[in-house]
mmCIF file of N, CA and C in Angstrom:
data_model
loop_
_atom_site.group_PDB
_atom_site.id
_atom_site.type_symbol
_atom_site.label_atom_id
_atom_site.label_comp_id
_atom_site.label_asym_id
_atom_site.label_seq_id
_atom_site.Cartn_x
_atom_site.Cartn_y
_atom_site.Cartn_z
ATOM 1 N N UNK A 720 39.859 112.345 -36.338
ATOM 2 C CA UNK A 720 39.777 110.911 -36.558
ATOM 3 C C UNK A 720 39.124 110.588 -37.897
ATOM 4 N N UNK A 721 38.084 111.366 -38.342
ATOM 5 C CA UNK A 721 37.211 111.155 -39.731
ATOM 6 C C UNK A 721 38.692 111.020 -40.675
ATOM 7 N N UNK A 722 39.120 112.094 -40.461
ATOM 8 C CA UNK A 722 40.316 112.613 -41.525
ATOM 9 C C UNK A 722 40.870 111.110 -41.922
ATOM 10 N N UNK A 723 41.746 110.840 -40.874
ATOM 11 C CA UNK A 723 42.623 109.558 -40.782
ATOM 12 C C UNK A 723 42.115 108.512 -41.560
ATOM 13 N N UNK A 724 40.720 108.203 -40.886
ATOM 14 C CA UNK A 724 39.805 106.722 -41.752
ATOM 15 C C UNK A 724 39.421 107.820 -43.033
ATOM 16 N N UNK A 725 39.213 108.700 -43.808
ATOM 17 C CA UNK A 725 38.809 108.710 -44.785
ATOM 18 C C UNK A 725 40.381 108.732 -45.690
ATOM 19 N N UNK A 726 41.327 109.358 -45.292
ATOM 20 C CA UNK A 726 42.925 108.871 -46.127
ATOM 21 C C UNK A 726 43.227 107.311 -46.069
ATOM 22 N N UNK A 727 42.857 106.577 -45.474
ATOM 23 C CA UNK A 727 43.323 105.385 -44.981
ATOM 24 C C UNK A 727 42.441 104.565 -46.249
ATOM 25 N N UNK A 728 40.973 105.288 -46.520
ATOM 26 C CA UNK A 728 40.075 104.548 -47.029
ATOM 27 C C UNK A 728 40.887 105.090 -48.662
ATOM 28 N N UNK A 729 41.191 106.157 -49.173
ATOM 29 C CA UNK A 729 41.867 106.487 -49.644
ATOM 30 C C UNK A 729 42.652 105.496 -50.330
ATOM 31 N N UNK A 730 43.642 105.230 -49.399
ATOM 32 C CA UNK A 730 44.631 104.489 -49.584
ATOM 33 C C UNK A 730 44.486 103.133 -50.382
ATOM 34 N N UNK A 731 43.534 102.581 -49.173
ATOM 35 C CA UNK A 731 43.128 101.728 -49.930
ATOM 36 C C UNK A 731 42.444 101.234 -51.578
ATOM 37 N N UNK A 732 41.304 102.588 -51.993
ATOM 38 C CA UNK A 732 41.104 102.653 -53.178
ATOM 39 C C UNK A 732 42.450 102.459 -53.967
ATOM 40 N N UNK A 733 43.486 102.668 -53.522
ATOM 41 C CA UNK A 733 44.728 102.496 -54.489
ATOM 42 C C UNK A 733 45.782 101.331 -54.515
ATOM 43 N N UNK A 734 45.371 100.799 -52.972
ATOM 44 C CA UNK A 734 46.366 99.623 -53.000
ATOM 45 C C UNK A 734 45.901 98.849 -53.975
ATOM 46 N N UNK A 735 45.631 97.804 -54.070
ATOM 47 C CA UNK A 735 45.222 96.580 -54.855
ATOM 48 C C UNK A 735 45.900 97.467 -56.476
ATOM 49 N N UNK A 736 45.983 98.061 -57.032
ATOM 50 C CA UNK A 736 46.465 98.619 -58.522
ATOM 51 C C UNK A 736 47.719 98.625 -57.856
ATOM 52 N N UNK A 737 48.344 99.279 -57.056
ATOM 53 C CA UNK A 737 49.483 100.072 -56.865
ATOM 54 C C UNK A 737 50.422 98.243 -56.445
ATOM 55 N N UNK A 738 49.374 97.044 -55.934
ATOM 56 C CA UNK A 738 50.083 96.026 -55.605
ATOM 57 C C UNK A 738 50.726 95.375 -57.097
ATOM 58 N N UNK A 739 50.338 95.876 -58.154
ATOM 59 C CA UNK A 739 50.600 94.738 -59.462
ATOM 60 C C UNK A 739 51.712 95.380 -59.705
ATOM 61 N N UNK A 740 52.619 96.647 -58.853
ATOM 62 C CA UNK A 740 53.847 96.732 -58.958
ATOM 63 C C UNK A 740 54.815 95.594 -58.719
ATOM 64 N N UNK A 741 54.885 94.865 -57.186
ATOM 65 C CA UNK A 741 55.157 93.787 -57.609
ATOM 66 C C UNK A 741 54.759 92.187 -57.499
ATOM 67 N N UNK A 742 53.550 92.417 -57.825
ATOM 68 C CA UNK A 742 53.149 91.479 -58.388
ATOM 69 C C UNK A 742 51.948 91.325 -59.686
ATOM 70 N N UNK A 743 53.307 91.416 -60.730
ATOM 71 C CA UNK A 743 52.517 92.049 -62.454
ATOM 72 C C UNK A 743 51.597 91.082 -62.550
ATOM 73 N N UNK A 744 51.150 89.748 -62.469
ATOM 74 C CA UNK A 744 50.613 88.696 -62.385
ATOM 75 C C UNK A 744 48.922 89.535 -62.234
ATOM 76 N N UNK A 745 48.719 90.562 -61.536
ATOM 77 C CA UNK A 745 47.799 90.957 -61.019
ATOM 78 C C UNK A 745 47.161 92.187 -62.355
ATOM 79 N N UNK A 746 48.235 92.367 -62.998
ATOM 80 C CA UNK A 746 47.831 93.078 -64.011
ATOM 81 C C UNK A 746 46.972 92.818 -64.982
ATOM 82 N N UNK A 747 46.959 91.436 -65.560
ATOM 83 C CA UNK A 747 46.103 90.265 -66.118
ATOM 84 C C UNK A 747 45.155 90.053 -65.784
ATOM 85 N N UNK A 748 45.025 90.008 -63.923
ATOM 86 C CA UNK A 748 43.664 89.594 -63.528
ATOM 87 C C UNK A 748 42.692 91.113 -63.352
ATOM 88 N N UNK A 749 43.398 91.703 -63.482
ATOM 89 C CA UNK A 749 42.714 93.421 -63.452
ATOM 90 C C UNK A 749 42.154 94.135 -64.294
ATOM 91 N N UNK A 750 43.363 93.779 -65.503
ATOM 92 C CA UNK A 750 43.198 94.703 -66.631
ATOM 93 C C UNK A 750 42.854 93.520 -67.890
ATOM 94 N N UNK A 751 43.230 92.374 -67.810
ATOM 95 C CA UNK A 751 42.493 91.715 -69.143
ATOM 96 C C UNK A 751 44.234 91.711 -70.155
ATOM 97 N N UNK A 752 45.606 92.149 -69.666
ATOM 98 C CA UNK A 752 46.479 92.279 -70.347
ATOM 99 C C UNK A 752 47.139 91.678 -70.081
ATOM 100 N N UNK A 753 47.904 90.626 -71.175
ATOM 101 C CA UNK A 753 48.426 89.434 -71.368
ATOM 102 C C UNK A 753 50.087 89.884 -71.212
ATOM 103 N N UNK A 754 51.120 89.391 -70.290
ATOM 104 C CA UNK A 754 52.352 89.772 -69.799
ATOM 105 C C UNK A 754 52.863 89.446 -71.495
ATOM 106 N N UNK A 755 53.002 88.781 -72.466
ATOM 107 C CA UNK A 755 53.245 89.300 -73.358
ATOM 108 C C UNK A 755 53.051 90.631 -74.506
ATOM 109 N N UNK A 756 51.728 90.997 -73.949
ATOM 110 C CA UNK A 756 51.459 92.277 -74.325
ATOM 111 C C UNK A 756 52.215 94.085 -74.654
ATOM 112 N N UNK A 757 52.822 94.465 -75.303
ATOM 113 C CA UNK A 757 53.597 96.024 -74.898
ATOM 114 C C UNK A 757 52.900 96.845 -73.886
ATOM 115 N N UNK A 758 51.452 96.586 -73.903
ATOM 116 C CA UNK A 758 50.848 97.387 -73.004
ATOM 117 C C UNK A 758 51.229 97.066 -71.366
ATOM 118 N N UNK A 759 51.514 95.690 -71.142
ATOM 119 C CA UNK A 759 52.166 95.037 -70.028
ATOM 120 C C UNK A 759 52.899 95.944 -69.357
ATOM 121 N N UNK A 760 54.272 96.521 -70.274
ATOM 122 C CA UNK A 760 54.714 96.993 -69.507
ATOM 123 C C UNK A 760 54.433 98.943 -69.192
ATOM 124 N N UNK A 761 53.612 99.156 -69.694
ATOM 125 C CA UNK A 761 52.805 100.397 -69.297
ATOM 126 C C UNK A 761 52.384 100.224 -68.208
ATOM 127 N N UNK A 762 51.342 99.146 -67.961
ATOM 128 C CA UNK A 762 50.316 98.954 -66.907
ATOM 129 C C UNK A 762 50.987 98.791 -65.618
ATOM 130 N N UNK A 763 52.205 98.164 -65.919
ATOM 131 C CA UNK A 763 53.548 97.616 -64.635
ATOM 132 C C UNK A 763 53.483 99.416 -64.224
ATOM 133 N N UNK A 764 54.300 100.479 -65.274
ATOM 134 C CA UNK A 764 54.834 101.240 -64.992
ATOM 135 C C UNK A 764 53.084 102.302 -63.729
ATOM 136 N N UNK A 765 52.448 102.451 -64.660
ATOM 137 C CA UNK A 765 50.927 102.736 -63.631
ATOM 138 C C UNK A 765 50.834 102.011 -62.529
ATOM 139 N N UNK A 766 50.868 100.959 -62.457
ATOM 140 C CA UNK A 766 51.265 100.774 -61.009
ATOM 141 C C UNK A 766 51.915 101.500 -60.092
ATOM 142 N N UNK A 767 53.394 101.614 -60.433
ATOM 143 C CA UNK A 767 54.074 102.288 -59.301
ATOM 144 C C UNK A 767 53.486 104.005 -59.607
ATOM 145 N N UNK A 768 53.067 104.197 -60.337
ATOM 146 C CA UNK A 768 52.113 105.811 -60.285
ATOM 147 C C UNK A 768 50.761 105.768 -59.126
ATOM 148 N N UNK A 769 50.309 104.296 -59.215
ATOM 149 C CA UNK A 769 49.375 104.044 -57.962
ATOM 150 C C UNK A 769 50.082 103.972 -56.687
ATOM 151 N N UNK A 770 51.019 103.493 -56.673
ATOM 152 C CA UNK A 770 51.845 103.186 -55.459
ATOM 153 C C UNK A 770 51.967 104.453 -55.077
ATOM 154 N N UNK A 771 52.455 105.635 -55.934
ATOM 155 C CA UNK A 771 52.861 107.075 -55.160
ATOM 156 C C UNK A 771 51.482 107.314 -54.610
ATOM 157 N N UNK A 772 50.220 107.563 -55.583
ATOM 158 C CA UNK A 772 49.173 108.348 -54.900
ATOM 159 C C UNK A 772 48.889 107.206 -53.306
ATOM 160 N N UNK A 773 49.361 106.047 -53.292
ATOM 161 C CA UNK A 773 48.387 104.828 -52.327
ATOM 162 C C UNK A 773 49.758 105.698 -50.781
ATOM 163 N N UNK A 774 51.039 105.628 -51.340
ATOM 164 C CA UNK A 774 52.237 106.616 -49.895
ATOM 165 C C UNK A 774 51.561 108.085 -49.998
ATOM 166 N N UNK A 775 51.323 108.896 -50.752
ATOM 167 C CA UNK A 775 50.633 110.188 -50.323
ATOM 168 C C UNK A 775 49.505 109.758 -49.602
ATOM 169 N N UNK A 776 48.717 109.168 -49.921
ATOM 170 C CA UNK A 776 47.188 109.210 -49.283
ATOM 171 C C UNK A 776 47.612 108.860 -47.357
ATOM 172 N N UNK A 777 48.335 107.644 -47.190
ATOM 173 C CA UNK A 777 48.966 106.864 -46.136
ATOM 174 C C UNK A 777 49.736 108.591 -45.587
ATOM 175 N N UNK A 778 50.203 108.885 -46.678
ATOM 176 C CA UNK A 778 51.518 110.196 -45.449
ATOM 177 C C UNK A 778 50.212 111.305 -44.950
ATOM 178 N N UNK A 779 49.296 111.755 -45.954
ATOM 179 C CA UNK A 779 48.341 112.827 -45.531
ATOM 180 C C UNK A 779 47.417 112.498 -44.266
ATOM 181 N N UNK A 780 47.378 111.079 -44.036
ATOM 182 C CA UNK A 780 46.783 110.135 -42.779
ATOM 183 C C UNK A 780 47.359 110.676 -41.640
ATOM 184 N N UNK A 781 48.668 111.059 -41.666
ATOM 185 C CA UNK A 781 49.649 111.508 -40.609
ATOM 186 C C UNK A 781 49.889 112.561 -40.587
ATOM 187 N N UNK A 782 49.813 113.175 -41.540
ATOM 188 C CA UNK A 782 50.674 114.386 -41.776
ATOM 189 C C UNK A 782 49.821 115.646 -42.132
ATOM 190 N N UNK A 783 49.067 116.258 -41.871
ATOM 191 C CA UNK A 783 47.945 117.209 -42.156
ATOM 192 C C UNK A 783 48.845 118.489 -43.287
ATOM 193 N N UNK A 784 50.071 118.250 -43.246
ATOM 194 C CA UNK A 784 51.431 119.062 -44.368
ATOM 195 C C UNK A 784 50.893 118.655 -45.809
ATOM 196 N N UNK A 785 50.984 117.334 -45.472
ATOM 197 C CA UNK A 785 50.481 116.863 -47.122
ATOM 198 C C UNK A 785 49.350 116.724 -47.616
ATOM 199 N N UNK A 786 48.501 117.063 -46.736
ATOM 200 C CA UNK A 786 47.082 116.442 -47.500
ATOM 201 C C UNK A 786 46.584 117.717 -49.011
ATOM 202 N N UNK A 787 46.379 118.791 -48.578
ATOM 203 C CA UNK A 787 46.565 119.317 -49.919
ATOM 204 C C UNK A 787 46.549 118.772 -51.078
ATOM 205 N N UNK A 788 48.436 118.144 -51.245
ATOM 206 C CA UNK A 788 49.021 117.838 -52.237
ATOM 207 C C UNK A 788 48.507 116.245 -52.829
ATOM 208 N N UNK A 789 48.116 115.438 -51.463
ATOM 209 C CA UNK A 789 47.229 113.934 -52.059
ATOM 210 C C UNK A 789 45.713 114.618 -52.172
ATOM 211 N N UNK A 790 45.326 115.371 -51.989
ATOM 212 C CA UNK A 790 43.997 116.097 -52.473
ATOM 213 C C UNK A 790 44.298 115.898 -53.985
ATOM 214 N N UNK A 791 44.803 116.494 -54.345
ATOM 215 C CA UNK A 791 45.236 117.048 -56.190
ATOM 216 C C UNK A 791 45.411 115.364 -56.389
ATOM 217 N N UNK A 792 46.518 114.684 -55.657
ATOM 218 C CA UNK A 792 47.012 113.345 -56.810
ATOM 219 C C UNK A 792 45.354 112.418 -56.621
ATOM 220 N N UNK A 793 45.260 112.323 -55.497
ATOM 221 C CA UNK A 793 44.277 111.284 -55.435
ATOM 222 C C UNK A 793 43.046 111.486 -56.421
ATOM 223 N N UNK A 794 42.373 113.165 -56.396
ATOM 224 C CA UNK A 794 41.897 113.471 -57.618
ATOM 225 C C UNK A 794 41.834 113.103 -58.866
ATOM 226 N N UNK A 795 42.919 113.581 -59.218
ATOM 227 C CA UNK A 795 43.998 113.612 -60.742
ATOM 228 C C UNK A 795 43.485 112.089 -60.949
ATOM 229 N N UNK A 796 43.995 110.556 -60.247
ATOM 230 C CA UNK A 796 43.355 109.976 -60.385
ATOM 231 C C UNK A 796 42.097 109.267 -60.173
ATOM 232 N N UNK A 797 41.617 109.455 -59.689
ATOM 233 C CA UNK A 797 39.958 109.107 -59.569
ATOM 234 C C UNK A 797 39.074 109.719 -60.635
ATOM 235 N N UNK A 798 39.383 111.181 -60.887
ATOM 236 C CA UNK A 798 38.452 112.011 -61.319
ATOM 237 C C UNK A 798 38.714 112.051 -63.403
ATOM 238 N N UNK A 799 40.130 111.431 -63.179
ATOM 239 C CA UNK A 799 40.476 111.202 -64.623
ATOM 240 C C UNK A 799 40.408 110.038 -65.515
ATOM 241 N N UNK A 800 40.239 108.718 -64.336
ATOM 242 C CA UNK A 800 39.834 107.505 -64.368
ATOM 243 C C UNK A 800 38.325 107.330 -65.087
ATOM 244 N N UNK A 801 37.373 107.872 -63.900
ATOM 245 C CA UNK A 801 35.989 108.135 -64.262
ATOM 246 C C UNK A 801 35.590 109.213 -65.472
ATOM 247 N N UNK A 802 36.168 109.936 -66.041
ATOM 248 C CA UNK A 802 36.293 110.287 -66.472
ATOM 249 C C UNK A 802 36.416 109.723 -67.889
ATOM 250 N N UNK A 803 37.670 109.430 -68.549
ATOM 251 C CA UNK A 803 37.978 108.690 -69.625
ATOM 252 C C UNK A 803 37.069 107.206 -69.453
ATOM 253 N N UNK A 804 36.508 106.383 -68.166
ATOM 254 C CA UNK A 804 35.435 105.498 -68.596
ATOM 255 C C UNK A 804 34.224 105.948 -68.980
ATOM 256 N N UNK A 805 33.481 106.952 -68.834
ATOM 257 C CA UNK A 805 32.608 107.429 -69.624
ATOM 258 C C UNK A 805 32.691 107.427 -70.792
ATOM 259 N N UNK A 806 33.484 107.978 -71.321
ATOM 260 C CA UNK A 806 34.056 108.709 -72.503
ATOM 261 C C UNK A 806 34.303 107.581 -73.349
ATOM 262 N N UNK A 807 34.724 106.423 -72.733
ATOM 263 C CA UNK A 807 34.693 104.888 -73.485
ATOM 264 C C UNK A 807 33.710 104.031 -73.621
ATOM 265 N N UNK A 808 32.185 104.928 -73.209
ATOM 266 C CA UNK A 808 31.600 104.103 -73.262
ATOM 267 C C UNK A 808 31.451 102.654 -71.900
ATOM 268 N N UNK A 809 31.902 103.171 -70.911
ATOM 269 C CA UNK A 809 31.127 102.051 -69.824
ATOM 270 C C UNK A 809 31.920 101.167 -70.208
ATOM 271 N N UNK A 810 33.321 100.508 -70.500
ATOM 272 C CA UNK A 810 33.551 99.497 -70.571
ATOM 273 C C UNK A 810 33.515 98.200 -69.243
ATOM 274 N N UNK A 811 32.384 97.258 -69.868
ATOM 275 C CA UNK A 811 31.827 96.347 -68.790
ATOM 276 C C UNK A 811 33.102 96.033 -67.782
ATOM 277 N N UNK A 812 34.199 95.465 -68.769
ATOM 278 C CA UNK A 812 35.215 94.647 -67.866
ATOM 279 C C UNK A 812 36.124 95.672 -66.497
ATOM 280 N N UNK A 813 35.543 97.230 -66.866
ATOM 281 C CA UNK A 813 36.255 98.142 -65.417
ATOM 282 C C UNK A 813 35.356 98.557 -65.011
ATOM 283 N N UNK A 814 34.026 98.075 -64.995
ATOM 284 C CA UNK A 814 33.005 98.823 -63.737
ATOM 285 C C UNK A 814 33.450 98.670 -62.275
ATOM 286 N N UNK A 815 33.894 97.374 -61.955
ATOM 287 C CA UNK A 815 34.284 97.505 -60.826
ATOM 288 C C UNK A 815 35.175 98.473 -60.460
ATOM 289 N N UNK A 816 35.682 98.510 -61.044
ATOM 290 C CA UNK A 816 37.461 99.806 -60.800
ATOM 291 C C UNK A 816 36.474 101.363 -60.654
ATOM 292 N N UNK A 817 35.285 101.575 -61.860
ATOM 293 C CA UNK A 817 34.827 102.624 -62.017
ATOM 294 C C UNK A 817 34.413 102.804 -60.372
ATOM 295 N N UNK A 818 33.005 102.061 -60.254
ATOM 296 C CA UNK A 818 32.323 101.601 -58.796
ATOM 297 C C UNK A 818 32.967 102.258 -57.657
ATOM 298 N N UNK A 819 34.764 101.654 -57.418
ATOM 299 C CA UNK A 819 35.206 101.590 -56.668
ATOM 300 C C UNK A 819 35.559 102.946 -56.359
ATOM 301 N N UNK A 820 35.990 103.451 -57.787
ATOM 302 C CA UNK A 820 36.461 104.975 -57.409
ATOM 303 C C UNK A 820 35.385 106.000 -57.206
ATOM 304 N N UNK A 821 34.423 105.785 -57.860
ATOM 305 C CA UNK A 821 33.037 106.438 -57.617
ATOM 306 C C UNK A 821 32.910 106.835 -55.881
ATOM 307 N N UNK A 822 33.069 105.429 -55.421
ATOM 308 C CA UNK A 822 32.190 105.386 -53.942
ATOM 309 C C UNK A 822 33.536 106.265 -53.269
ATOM 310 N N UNK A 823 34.731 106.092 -53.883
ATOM 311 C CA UNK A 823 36.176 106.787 -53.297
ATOM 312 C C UNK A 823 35.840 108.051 -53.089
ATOM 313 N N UNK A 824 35.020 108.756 -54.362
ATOM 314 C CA UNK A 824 34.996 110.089 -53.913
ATOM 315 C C UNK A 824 34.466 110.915 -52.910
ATOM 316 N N UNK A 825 33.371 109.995 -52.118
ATOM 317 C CA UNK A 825 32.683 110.464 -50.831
ATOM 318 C C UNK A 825 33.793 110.691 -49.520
ATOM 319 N N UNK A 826 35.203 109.945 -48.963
ATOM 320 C CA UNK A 826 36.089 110.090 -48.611
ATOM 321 C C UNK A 826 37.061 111.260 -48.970
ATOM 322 N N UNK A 827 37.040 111.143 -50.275
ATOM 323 C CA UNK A 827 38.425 112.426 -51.190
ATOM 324 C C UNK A 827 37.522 113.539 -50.889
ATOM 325 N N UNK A 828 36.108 114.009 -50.729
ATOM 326 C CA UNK A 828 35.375 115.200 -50.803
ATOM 327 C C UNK A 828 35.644 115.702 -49.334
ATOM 328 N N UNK A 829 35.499 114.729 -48.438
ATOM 329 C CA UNK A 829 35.959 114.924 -47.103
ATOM 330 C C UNK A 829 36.774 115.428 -46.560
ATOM 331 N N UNK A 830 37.833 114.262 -46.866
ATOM 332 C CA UNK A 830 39.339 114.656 -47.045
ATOM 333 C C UNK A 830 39.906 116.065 -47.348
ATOM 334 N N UNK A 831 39.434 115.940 -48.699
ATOM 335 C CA UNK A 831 40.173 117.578 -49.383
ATOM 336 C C UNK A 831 39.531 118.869 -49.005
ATOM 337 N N UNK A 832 38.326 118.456 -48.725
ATOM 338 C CA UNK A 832 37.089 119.541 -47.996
ATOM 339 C C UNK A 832 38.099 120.090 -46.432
ATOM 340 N N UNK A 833 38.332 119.320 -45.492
ATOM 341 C CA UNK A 833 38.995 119.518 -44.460
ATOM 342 C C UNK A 833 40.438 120.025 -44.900
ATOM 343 N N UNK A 834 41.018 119.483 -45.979
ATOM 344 C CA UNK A 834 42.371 119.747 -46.233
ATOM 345 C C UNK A 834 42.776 121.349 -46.430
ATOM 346 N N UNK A 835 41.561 121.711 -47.266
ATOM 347 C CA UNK A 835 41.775 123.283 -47.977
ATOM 348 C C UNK A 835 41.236 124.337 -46.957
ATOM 349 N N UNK A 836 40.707 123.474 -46.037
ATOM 350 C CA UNK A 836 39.921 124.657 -44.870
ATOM 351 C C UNK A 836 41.486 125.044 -44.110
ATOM 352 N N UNK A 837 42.277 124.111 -43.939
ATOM 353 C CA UNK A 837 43.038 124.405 -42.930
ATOM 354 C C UNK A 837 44.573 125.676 -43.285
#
């Protein structure tokens, strides 16, 4: 049962990004990037890259086959996220995003901890 609520919690760290797939509107209020922007449509395309890790995290909930493999993605992003915000210097306007993934990793340690035992 831990398993389940910590993929689920998972998941969630990713919905809200993975939602400005479709609804880009959300990209603006997230990221500070103006739909006229080129970067616009980068941030669109990261979205649906959130959307995959937000269906892995949701399938490894069910599926004890996949967790492994959302071990690595969910990683990949969290750990590369926090990562490059350091490295930028703390930018004020993504602490929350940082925050969020921070507290994510107490779940992903869980998660992937149980995942690789099995």
């Amino acid at each position: 049962m831990s398993q389940l609520i910590c993929w689920l919690l998972l998941g969630l760290v990713h919905l809200v990004p993975a939602l400005a797939l479709v609804r880009p509107t959300l990209i603006t209020q997230l990221y500070g990037v103006a739909p006229d922007s080129p970067l616009f449509l980068l941030m669109h395309h990261r979205a649906a890259l959130f959307f995959a890790v937000l269906v892995a995290c949701v399938w490894a909930a069910f599926d004890p086959g996949g967790r492994k493999l959302a071990t690595l993605l969910a990683a990949i992003s969290m750990l590369s996220f926090l990562f490059l915000y350091q490295s930028y210097g703390r930018p004020a306007q993504l602490t929350t995003i940082a925050l969020v993934d921070l507290i994510g990793l107490v779940p992903l340690a869980w998660a992937g901890w149980h995942a690789f035992q099995q």
